[in-house]
Amino acid sequence: MQPSGYHVACAWFLAILASVGIVYGTRVSIAQVLYHQAKYGVARNNVDGILRRADRIHRLYPRHYLACTLAAAQARREARHNPARANEMARIADHWCHMALTMNPYKRQMRLLRARLMARTDPAGAVAYWDAYRKWSFWDPFNHRVMVELCVNAGDYSRAVEALAWTEGSPDHAKAREIIRRAWAAEREPPGTP
């Protein structure tokens, strides 16, 4: 029996679909190997190696959320510990935060990282940015503690005290209170005092 045109068309469609699946699967597999190298393997202690791998991963498989979070966290860590590269690494961390938040705008880890990066140059903007997230996830005392931290950084002590009240009865209350106490102690110190 001779195959009909319908059978031939289905066979071609399945062959093309299988080819696309093989290419896609190969790209995802390579991206996962690169992620493993960055997180656990040869590049785990090398921020530049992690960032190079994150770029390659993103080109191969742009939906790799964990590669974005790893690159953002490592770039921020480098910005905090290496003053010579602080601005460059903060910019890179913000880029990867943006990429991760594009995929999942509700993940606290990246929202927090982005707020802390913003606080370096725009403390009031960081407060507004975090406040939007805090309103979405209001009943978590940690979110109010972070609000205290950001408000103190912006010099908005009244809002910091308001946020402090929402941490009452949680382990975050003592930490938030200490943030305010240290800020007030620093305000009382004369300029130039160590």
mmCIF file with all atom_site columns, C-alpha atoms in Angstrom:
data_model
loop_
_atom_site.group_PDB
_atom_site.id
_atom_site.type_symbol
_atom_site.label_atom_id
_atom_site.label_alt_id
_atom_site.label_comp_id
_atom_site.label_asym_id
_atom_site.label_entity_id
_atom_site.label_seq_id
_atom_site.pdbx_PDB_ins_code
_atom_site.Cartn_x
_atom_site.Cartn_y
_atom_site.Cartn_z
_atom_site.occupancy
_atom_site.B_iso_or_equiv
_atom_site.pdbx_formal_charge
_atom_site.auth_seq_id
_atom_site.auth_comp_id
_atom_site.auth_asym_id
_atom_site.auth_atom_id
_atom_site.pdbx_PDB_model_num
ATOM 1   C CA . MET A 1 1   ? 0.000  0.000  0.000  1.00 0.00 ? 1   MET A CA 1
ATOM 2   C CA . GLN A 1 2   ? 1.327  3.394  -1.004 1.00 0.00 ? 2   GLN A CA 1
ATOM 3   C CA . PRO A 1 3   ? 1.442  6.086  1.782  1.00 0.00 ? 3   PRO A CA 1
ATOM 4   C CA . SER A 1 4   ? -1.005 8.901  1.277  1.00 0.00 ? 4   SER A CA 1
ATOM 5   C CA . GLY A 1 5   ? -0.049 12.541 1.144  1.00 0.00 ? 5   GLY A CA 1
ATOM 6   C CA . TYR A 1 6   ? -1.479 12.934 4.639  1.00 0.00 ? 6   TYR A CA 1
ATOM 7   C CA . HIS A 1 7   ? 0.862  10.262 6.033  1.00 0.00 ? 7   HIS A CA 1
ATOM 8   C CA . VAL A 1 8   ? 3.882  11.777 4.319  1.00 0.00 ? 8   VAL A CA 1
ATOM 9   C CA . ALA A 1 9   ? 3.010  15.244 5.655  1.00 0.00 ? 9   ALA A CA 1
ATOM 10  C CA . CYS A 1 10  ? 2.611  13.833 9.178  1.00 0.00 ? 10  CYS A CA 1
ATOM 11  C CA . ALA A 1 11  ? 5.948  12.048 8.912  1.00 0.00 ? 11  ALA A CA 1
ATOM 12  C CA . TRP A 1 12  ? 7.682  15.253 7.828  1.00 0.00 ? 12  TRP A CA 1
ATOM 13  C CA . PHE A 1 13  ? 5.981  17.218 10.593 1.00 0.00 ? 13  PHE A CA 1
ATOM 14  C CA . LEU A 1 14  ? 7.107  14.668 13.203 1.00 0.00 ? 14  LEU A CA 1
ATOM 15  C CA . ALA A 1 15  ? 10.662 14.654 11.828 1.00 0.00 ? 15  ALA A CA 1
ATOM 16  C CA . ILE A 1 16  ? 10.850 18.447 12.030 1.00 0.00 ? 16  ILE A CA 1
ATOM 17  C CA . LEU A 1 17  ? 9.329  18.435 15.511 1.00 0.00 ? 17  LEU A CA 1
ATOM 18  C CA . ALA A 1 18  ? 11.843 15.808 16.673 1.00 0.00 ? 18  ALA A CA 1
ATOM 19  C CA . SER A 1 19  ? 14.726 17.841 15.206 1.00 0.00 ? 19  SER A CA 1
ATOM 20  C CA . VAL A 1 20  ? 13.563 20.982 16.998 1.00 0.00 ? 20  VAL A CA 1
ATOM 21  C CA . GLY A 1 21  ? 13.218 18.986 20.227 1.00 0.00 ? 21  GLY A CA 1
ATOM 22  C CA . ILE A 1 22  ? 16.737 17.593 19.875 1.00 0.00 ? 22  ILE A CA 1
ATOM 23  C CA . VAL A 1 23  ? 18.209 21.060 19.316 1.00 0.00 ? 23  VAL A CA 1
ATOM 24  C CA . TYR A 1 24  ? 16.222 22.527 22.215 1.00 0.00 ? 24  TYR A CA 1
ATOM 25  C CA . GLY A 1 25  ? 17.140 19.665 24.545 1.00 0.00 ? 25  GLY A CA 1
ATOM 26  C CA . THR A 1 26  ? 20.804 19.963 23.633 1.00 0.00 ? 26  THR A CA 1
ATOM 27  C CA . ARG A 1 27  ? 20.820 23.703 24.334 1.00 0.00 ? 27  ARG A CA 1
ATOM 28  C CA . VAL A 1 28  ? 19.112 23.221 27.705 1.00 0.00 ? 28  VAL A CA 1
ATOM 29  C CA . SER A 1 29  ? 21.525 20.411 28.627 1.00 0.00 ? 29  SER A CA 1
ATOM 30  C CA . ILE A 1 30  ? 24.570 22.533 27.798 1.00 0.00 ? 30  ILE A CA 1
ATOM 31  C CA . ALA A 1 31  ? 23.094 25.413 29.795 1.00 0.00 ? 31  ALA A CA 1
ATOM 32  C CA . GLN A 1 32  ? 22.599 23.116 32.772 1.00 0.00 ? 32  GLN A CA 1
ATOM 33  C CA . VAL A 1 33  ? 26.199 21.872 32.581 1.00 0.00 ? 33  VAL A CA 1
ATOM 34  C CA . LEU A 1 34  ? 27.399 25.488 32.526 1.00 0.00 ? 34  LEU A CA 1
ATOM 35  C CA . TYR A 1 35  ? 25.185 26.298 35.510 1.00 0.00 ? 35  TYR A CA 1
ATOM 36  C CA . HIS A 1 36  ? 26.600 23.346 37.434 1.00 0.00 ? 36  HIS A CA 1
ATOM 37  C CA . GLN A 1 37  ? 30.133 24.577 36.682 1.00 0.00 ? 37  GLN A CA 1
ATOM 38  C CA . ALA A 1 38  ? 29.222 28.070 37.889 1.00 0.00 ? 38  ALA A CA 1
ATOM 39  C CA . LYS A 1 39  ? 27.392 27.010 41.041 1.00 0.00 ? 39  LYS A CA 1
ATOM 40  C CA . TYR A 1 40  ? 29.315 23.907 42.142 1.00 0.00 ? 40  TYR A CA 1
ATOM 41  C CA . GLY A 1 41  ? 32.226 23.330 39.790 1.00 0.00 ? 41  GLY A CA 1
ATOM 42  C CA . VAL A 1 42  ? 35.308 24.993 38.404 1.00 0.00 ? 42  VAL A CA 1
ATOM 43  C CA . ALA A 1 43  ? 33.936 28.561 38.411 1.00 0.00 ? 43  ALA A CA 1
ATOM 44  C CA . ARG A 1 44  ? 32.199 28.610 41.804 1.00 0.00 ? 44  ARG A CA 1
ATOM 45  C CA . ASN A 1 45  ? 34.744 30.925 43.450 1.00 0.00 ? 45  ASN A CA 1
ATOM 46  C CA . ASN A 1 46  ? 35.427 33.073 40.401 1.00 0.00 ? 46  ASN A CA 1
ATOM 47  C CA . VAL A 1 47  ? 32.900 35.844 39.799 1.00 0.00 ? 47  VAL A CA 1
ATOM 48  C CA . ASP A 1 48  ? 34.136 36.519 36.264 1.00 0.00 ? 48  ASP A CA 1
ATOM 49  C CA . GLY A 1 49  ? 33.833 32.816 35.406 1.00 0.00 ? 49  GLY A CA 1
ATOM 50  C CA . ILE A 1 50  ? 30.316 32.757 36.824 1.00 0.00 ? 50  ILE A CA 1
ATOM 51  C CA . LEU A 1 51  ? 29.311 35.835 34.836 1.00 0.00 ? 51  LEU A CA 1
ATOM 52  C CA . ARG A 1 52  ? 30.787 34.473 31.594 1.00 0.00 ? 52  ARG A CA 1
ATOM 53  C CA . ARG A 1 53  ? 28.868 31.235 32.082 1.00 0.00 ? 53  ARG A CA 1
ATOM 54  C CA . ALA A 1 54  ? 25.684 33.133 32.914 1.00 0.00 ? 54  ALA A CA 1
ATOM 55  C CA . ASP A 1 55  ? 25.987 35.039 29.629 1.00 0.00 ? 55  ASP A CA 1
ATOM 56  C CA . ARG A 1 56  ? 26.444 31.781 27.701 1.00 0.00 ? 56  ARG A CA 1
ATOM 57  C CA . ILE A 1 57  ? 23.565 30.162 29.554 1.00 0.00 ? 57  ILE A CA 1
ATOM 58  C CA . HIS A 1 58  ? 21.321 33.089 28.733 1.00 0.00 ? 58  HIS A CA 1
ATOM 59  C CA . ARG A 1 59  ? 22.191 32.858 25.050 1.00 0.00 ? 59  ARG A CA 1
ATOM 60  C CA . LEU A 1 60  ? 21.472 29.118 25.028 1.00 0.00 ? 60  LEU A CA 1
ATOM 61  C CA . TYR A 1 61  ? 18.423 29.059 27.280 1.00 0.00 ? 61  TYR A CA 1
ATOM 62  C CA . PRO A 1 62  ? 17.064 32.488 28.250 1.00 0.00 ? 62  PRO A CA 1
ATOM 63  C CA . ARG A 1 63  ? 14.553 31.015 30.738 1.00 0.00 ? 63  ARG A CA 1
ATOM 64  C CA . HIS A 1 64  ? 17.229 29.711 33.151 1.00 0.00 ? 64  HIS A CA 1
ATOM 65  C CA . TYR A 1 65  ? 16.087 31.613 36.232 1.00 0.00 ? 65  TYR A CA 1
ATOM 66  C CA . LEU A 1 66  ? 18.681 30.152 38.600 1.00 0.00 ? 66  LEU A CA 1
ATOM 67  C CA . ALA A 1 67  ? 21.565 31.289 36.395 1.00 0.00 ? 67  ALA A CA 1
ATOM 68  C CA . CYS A 1 68  ? 20.222 34.850 36.619 1.00 0.00 ? 68  CYS A CA 1
ATOM 69  C CA . THR A 1 69  ? 19.903 34.704 40.404 1.00 0.00 ? 69  THR A CA 1
ATOM 70  C CA . LEU A 1 70  ? 23.383 33.237 40.788 1.00 0.00 ? 70  LEU A CA 1
ATOM 71  C CA . ALA A 1 71  ? 24.959 35.895 38.558 1.00 0.00 ? 71  ALA A CA 1
ATOM 72  C CA . ALA A 1 72  ? 23.107 38.701 40.362 1.00 0.00 ? 72  ALA A CA 1
ATOM 73  C CA . ALA A 1 73  ? 24.051 37.472 43.837 1.00 0.00 ? 73  ALA A CA 1
ATOM 74  C CA . GLN A 1 74  ? 27.703 36.899 42.963 1.00 0.00 ? 74  GLN A CA 1
ATOM 75  C CA . ALA A 1 75  ? 28.036 40.275 41.236 1.00 0.00 ? 75  ALA A CA 1
ATOM 76  C CA . ARG A 1 76  ? 26.531 42.033 44.277 1.00 0.00 ? 76  ARG A CA 1
ATOM 77  C CA . ARG A 1 77  ? 28.844 40.120 46.580 1.00 0.00 ? 77  ARG A CA 1
ATOM 78  C CA . GLU A 1 78  ? 31.821 41.227 44.476 1.00 0.00 ? 78  GLU A CA 1
ATOM 79  C CA . ALA A 1 79  ? 30.548 44.824 44.526 1.00 0.00 ? 79  ALA A CA 1
ATOM 80  C CA . ARG A 1 80  ? 30.426 44.749 48.327 1.00 0.00 ? 80  ARG A CA 1
ATOM 81  C CA . HIS A 1 81  ? 33.848 43.167 48.804 1.00 0.00 ? 81  HIS A CA 1
ATOM 82  C CA . ASN A 1 82  ? 35.845 44.783 45.999 1.00 0.00 ? 82  ASN A CA 1
ATOM 83  C CA . PRO A 1 83  ? 35.599 48.609 46.073 1.00 0.00 ? 83  PRO A CA 1
ATOM 84  C CA . ALA A 1 84  ? 37.598 48.916 42.847 1.00 0.00 ? 84  ALA A CA 1
ATOM 85  C CA . ARG A 1 85  ? 34.872 47.060 40.947 1.00 0.00 ? 85  ARG A CA 1
ATOM 86  C CA . ALA A 1 86  ? 31.875 48.165 43.028 1.00 0.00 ? 86  ALA A CA 1
ATOM 87  C CA . ASN A 1 87  ? 30.109 50.284 40.393 1.00 0.00 ? 87  ASN A CA 1
ATOM 88  C CA . GLU A 1 88  ? 30.710 47.830 37.553 1.00 0.00 ? 88  GLU A CA 1
ATOM 89  C CA . MET A 1 89  ? 29.544 44.855 39.610 1.00 0.00 ? 89  MET A CA 1
ATOM 90  C CA . ALA A 1 90  ? 26.504 46.708 40.970 1.00 0.00 ? 90  ALA A CA 1
ATOM 91  C CA . ARG A 1 91  ? 25.460 47.512 37.397 1.00 0.00 ? 91  ARG A CA 1
ATOM 92  C CA . ILE A 1 92  ? 25.923 43.855 36.385 1.00 0.00 ? 92  ILE A CA 1
ATOM 93  C CA . ALA A 1 93  ? 24.019 42.644 39.456 1.00 0.00 ? 93  ALA A CA 1
ATOM 94  C CA . ASP A 1 94  ? 21.149 44.995 38.614 1.00 0.00 ? 94  ASP A CA 1
ATOM 95  C CA . HIS A 1 95  ? 21.079 43.653 35.039 1.00 0.00 ? 95  HIS A CA 1
ATOM 96  C CA . TRP A 1 96  ? 20.782 40.045 36.232 1.00 0.00 ? 96  TRP A CA 1
ATOM 97  C CA . CYS A 1 97  ? 18.195 41.026 38.852 1.00 0.00 ? 97  CYS A CA 1
ATOM 98  C CA . HIS A 1 98  ? 16.131 42.593 36.095 1.00 0.00 ? 98  HIS A CA 1
ATOM 99  C CA . MET A 1 99  ? 16.433 39.429 33.999 1.00 0.00 ? 99  MET A CA 1
ATOM 100 C CA . ALA A 1 100 ? 15.352 37.225 36.927 1.00 0.00 ? 100 ALA A CA 1
ATOM 101 C CA . LEU A 1 101 ? 12.476 39.517 37.870 1.00 0.00 ? 101 LEU A CA 1
ATOM 102 C CA . THR A 1 102 ? 11.258 39.472 34.286 1.00 0.00 ? 102 THR A CA 1
ATOM 103 C CA . MET A 1 103 ? 10.770 35.730 34.723 1.00 0.00 ? 103 MET A CA 1
ATOM 104 C CA . ASN A 1 104 ? 9.435  35.858 38.298 1.00 0.00 ? 104 ASN A CA 1
ATOM 105 C CA . PRO A 1 105 ? 8.513  39.291 39.657 1.00 0.00 ? 105 PRO A CA 1
ATOM 106 C CA . TYR A 1 106 ? 7.426  37.894 43.034 1.00 0.00 ? 106 TYR A CA 1
ATOM 107 C CA . LYS A 1 107 ? 10.626 36.175 44.152 1.00 0.00 ? 107 LYS A CA 1
ATOM 108 C CA . ARG A 1 108 ? 11.727 37.953 47.328 1.00 0.00 ? 108 ARG A CA 1
ATOM 109 C CA . GLN A 1 109 ? 15.428 37.149 46.914 1.00 0.00 ? 109 GLN A CA 1
ATOM 110 C CA . MET A 1 110 ? 15.716 39.191 43.723 1.00 0.00 ? 110 MET A CA 1
ATOM 111 C CA . ARG A 1 111 ? 13.364 41.955 44.850 1.00 0.00 ? 111 ARG A CA 1
ATOM 112 C CA . LEU A 1 112 ? 15.481 42.392 47.981 1.00 0.00 ? 112 LEU A CA 1
ATOM 113 C CA . LEU A 1 113 ? 18.725 42.382 46.020 1.00 0.00 ? 113 LEU A CA 1
ATOM 114 C CA . ARG A 1 114 ? 17.350 44.974 43.624 1.00 0.00 ? 114 ARG A CA 1
ATOM 115 C CA . ALA A 1 115 ? 16.151 47.196 46.488 1.00 0.00 ? 115 ALA A CA 1
ATOM 116 C CA . ARG A 1 116 ? 19.547 47.044 48.174 1.00 0.00 ? 116 ARG A CA 1
ATOM 117 C CA . LEU A 1 117 ? 21.270 47.880 44.894 1.00 0.00 ? 117 LEU A CA 1
ATOM 118 C CA . MET A 1 118 ? 18.928 50.837 44.394 1.00 0.00 ? 118 MET A CA 1
ATOM 119 C CA . ALA A 1 119 ? 19.638 52.021 47.939 1.00 0.00 ? 119 ALA A CA 1
ATOM 120 C CA . ARG A 1 120 ? 23.232 52.796 46.925 1.00 0.00 ? 120 ARG A CA 1
ATOM 121 C CA . THR A 1 121 ? 22.186 55.607 44.597 1.00 0.00 ? 121 THR A CA 1
ATOM 122 C CA . ASP A 1 122 ? 18.485 56.245 45.248 1.00 0.00 ? 122 ASP A CA 1
ATOM 123 C CA . PRO A 1 123 ? 17.525 55.485 48.867 1.00 0.00 ? 123 PRO A CA 1
ATOM 124 C CA . ALA A 1 124 ? 14.011 56.929 48.530 1.00 0.00 ? 124 ALA A CA 1
ATOM 125 C CA . GLY A 1 125 ? 13.463 54.959 45.320 1.00 0.00 ? 125 GLY A CA 1
ATOM 126 C CA . ALA A 1 126 ? 14.586 51.792 47.090 1.00 0.00 ? 126 ALA A CA 1
ATOM 127 C CA . VAL A 1 127 ? 12.035 52.424 49.847 1.00 0.00 ? 127 VAL A CA 1
ATOM 128 C CA . ALA A 1 128 ? 9.237  52.888 47.298 1.00 0.00 ? 128 ALA A CA 1
ATOM 129 C CA . TYR A 1 129 ? 10.335 49.805 45.352 1.00 0.00 ? 129 TYR A CA 1
ATOM 130 C CA . TRP A 1 130 ? 10.447 47.606 48.474 1.00 0.00 ? 130 TRP A CA 1
ATOM 131 C CA . ASP A 1 131 ? 7.208  49.054 49.832 1.00 0.00 ? 131 ASP A CA 1
ATOM 132 C CA . ALA A 1 132 ? 5.371  47.828 46.731 1.00 0.00 ? 132 ALA A CA 1
ATOM 133 C CA . TYR A 1 133 ? 6.628  44.308 47.429 1.00 0.00 ? 133 TYR A CA 1
ATOM 134 C CA . ARG A 1 134 ? 5.950  44.615 51.163 1.00 0.00 ? 134 ARG A CA 1
ATOM 135 C CA . LYS A 1 135 ? 2.329  45.493 50.432 1.00 0.00 ? 135 LYS A CA 1
ATOM 136 C CA . TRP A 1 136 ? 2.036  42.393 48.256 1.00 0.00 ? 136 TRP A CA 1
ATOM 137 C CA . SER A 1 137 ? 3.509  40.138 50.981 1.00 0.00 ? 137 SER A CA 1
ATOM 138 C CA . PHE A 1 138 ? 2.459  42.155 54.005 1.00 0.00 ? 138 PHE A CA 1
ATOM 139 C CA . TRP A 1 139 ? 2.244  39.580 56.770 1.00 0.00 ? 139 TRP A CA 1
ATOM 140 C CA . ASP A 1 140 ? 5.878  38.483 56.675 1.00 0.00 ? 140 ASP A CA 1
ATOM 141 C CA . PRO A 1 141 ? 7.796  40.324 59.449 1.00 0.00 ? 141 PRO A CA 1
ATOM 142 C CA . PHE A 1 142 ? 11.043 39.996 57.484 1.00 0.00 ? 142 PHE A CA 1
ATOM 143 C CA . ASN A 1 143 ? 9.632  42.307 54.821 1.00 0.00 ? 143 ASN A CA 1
ATOM 144 C CA . HIS A 1 144 ? 8.956  44.955 57.485 1.00 0.00 ? 144 HIS A CA 1
ATOM 145 C CA . ARG A 1 145 ? 12.469 44.547 58.906 1.00 0.00 ? 145 ARG A CA 1
ATOM 146 C CA . VAL A 1 146 ? 13.890 45.228 55.440 1.00 0.00 ? 146 VAL A CA 1
ATOM 147 C CA . MET A 1 147 ? 11.607 48.261 55.242 1.00 0.00 ? 147 MET A CA 1
ATOM 148 C CA . VAL A 1 148 ? 13.133 49.492 58.512 1.00 0.00 ? 148 VAL A CA 1
ATOM 149 C CA . GLU A 1 149 ? 16.623 49.036 57.051 1.00 0.00 ? 149 GLU A CA 1
ATOM 150 C CA . LEU A 1 150 ? 15.798 50.875 53.828 1.00 0.00 ? 150 LEU A CA 1
ATOM 151 C CA . CYS A 1 151 ? 13.942 53.703 55.580 1.00 0.00 ? 151 CYS A CA 1
ATOM 152 C CA . VAL A 1 152 ? 16.848 54.247 57.977 1.00 0.00 ? 152 VAL A CA 1
ATOM 153 C CA . ASN A 1 153 ? 19.212 54.303 55.000 1.00 0.00 ? 153 ASN A CA 1
ATOM 154 C CA . ALA A 1 154 ? 16.986 56.945 53.379 1.00 0.00 ? 154 ALA A CA 1
ATOM 155 C CA . GLY A 1 155 ? 16.839 58.968 56.628 1.00 0.00 ? 155 GLY A CA 1
ATOM 156 C CA . ASP A 1 156 ? 13.077 58.406 56.992 1.00 0.00 ? 156 ASP A CA 1
ATOM 157 C CA . TYR A 1 157 ? 12.961 57.466 60.680 1.00 0.00 ? 157 TYR A CA 1
ATOM 158 C CA . SER A 1 158 ? 9.220  57.912 61.114 1.00 0.00 ? 158 SER A CA 1
ATOM 159 C CA . ARG A 1 159 ? 8.476  55.301 58.446 1.00 0.00 ? 159 ARG A CA 1
ATOM 160 C CA . ALA A 1 160 ? 11.164 53.065 59.947 1.00 0.00 ? 160 ALA A CA 1
ATOM 161 C CA . VAL A 1 161 ? 9.413  53.195 63.315 1.00 0.00 ? 161 VAL A CA 1
ATOM 162 C CA . GLU A 1 162 ? 6.062  52.455 61.643 1.00 0.00 ? 162 GLU A CA 1
ATOM 163 C CA . ALA A 1 163 ? 7.559  49.393 59.948 1.00 0.00 ? 163 ALA A CA 1
ATOM 164 C CA . LEU A 1 164 ? 9.173  48.341 63.227 1.00 0.00 ? 164 LEU A CA 1
ATOM 165 C CA . ALA A 1 165 ? 5.715  48.005 64.815 1.00 0.00 ? 165 ALA A CA 1
ATOM 166 C CA . TRP A 1 166 ? 4.823  45.300 62.260 1.00 0.00 ? 166 TRP A CA 1
ATOM 167 C CA . THR A 1 167 ? 7.759  43.141 63.371 1.00 0.00 ? 167 THR A CA 1
ATOM 168 C CA . GLU A 1 168 ? 6.498  42.951 66.975 1.00 0.00 ? 168 GLU A CA 1
ATOM 169 C CA . GLY A 1 169 ? 6.490  39.400 68.318 1.00 0.00 ? 169 GLY A CA 1
ATOM 170 C CA . SER A 1 170 ? 8.835  37.991 65.679 1.00 0.00 ? 170 SER A CA 1
ATOM 171 C CA . PRO A 1 171 ? 12.570 37.240 65.661 1.00 0.00 ? 171 PRO A CA 1
ATOM 172 C CA . ASP A 1 172 ? 12.931 40.138 63.200 1.00 0.00 ? 172 ASP A CA 1
ATOM 173 C CA . HIS A 1 173 ? 11.803 42.659 65.831 1.00 0.00 ? 173 HIS A CA 1
ATOM 174 C CA . ALA A 1 174 ? 15.095 42.700 67.752 1.00 0.00 ? 174 ALA A CA 1
ATOM 175 C CA . LYS A 1 175 ? 17.087 43.047 64.519 1.00 0.00 ? 175 LYS A CA 1
ATOM 176 C CA . ALA A 1 176 ? 14.890 45.879 63.271 1.00 0.00 ? 176 ALA A CA 1
ATOM 177 C CA . ARG A 1 177 ? 15.084 47.658 66.634 1.00 0.00 ? 177 ARG A CA 1
ATOM 178 C CA . GLU A 1 178 ? 18.881 47.352 66.566 1.00 0.00 ? 178 GLU A CA 1
ATOM 179 C CA . ILE A 1 179 ? 19.002 48.914 63.085 1.00 0.00 ? 179 ILE A CA 1
ATOM 180 C CA . ILE A 1 180 ? 17.093 51.945 64.375 1.00 0.00 ? 180 ILE A CA 1
ATOM 181 C CA . ARG A 1 181 ? 19.121 52.127 67.601 1.00 0.00 ? 181 ARG A CA 1
ATOM 182 C CA . ARG A 1 182 ? 22.420 52.154 65.680 1.00 0.00 ? 182 ARG A CA 1
ATOM 183 C CA . ALA A 1 183 ? 21.133 54.811 63.280 1.00 0.00 ? 183 ALA A CA 1
ATOM 184 C CA . TRP A 1 184 ? 20.040 57.062 66.128 1.00 0.00 ? 184 TRP A CA 1
ATOM 185 C CA . ALA A 1 185 ? 23.357 56.529 67.921 1.00 0.00 ? 185 ALA A CA 1
ATOM 186 C CA . ALA A 1 186 ? 25.197 57.517 64.729 1.00 0.00 ? 186 ALA A CA 1
ATOM 187 C CA . GLU A 1 187 ? 23.010 60.646 64.450 1.00 0.00 ? 187 GLU A CA 1
ATOM 188 C CA . ARG A 1 188 ? 24.055 61.726 67.968 1.00 0.00 ? 188 ARG A CA 1
ATOM 189 C CA . GLU A 1 189 ? 27.776 61.348 67.203 1.00 0.00 ? 189 GLU A CA 1
ATOM 190 C CA . PRO A 1 190 ? 29.559 64.573 66.267 1.00 0.00 ? 190 PRO A CA 1
ATOM 191 C CA . PRO A 1 191 ? 30.870 64.665 62.682 1.00 0.00 ? 191 PRO A CA 1
ATOM 192 C CA . GLY A 1 192 ? 34.293 63.094 62.235 1.00 0.00 ? 192 GLY A CA 1
ATOM 193 C CA . THR A 1 193 ? 34.001 60.830 65.279 1.00 0.00 ? 193 THR A CA 1
ATOM 194 C CA . PRO A 1 194 ? 35.082 57.234 64.619 1.00 0.00 ? 194 PRO A CA 1
#
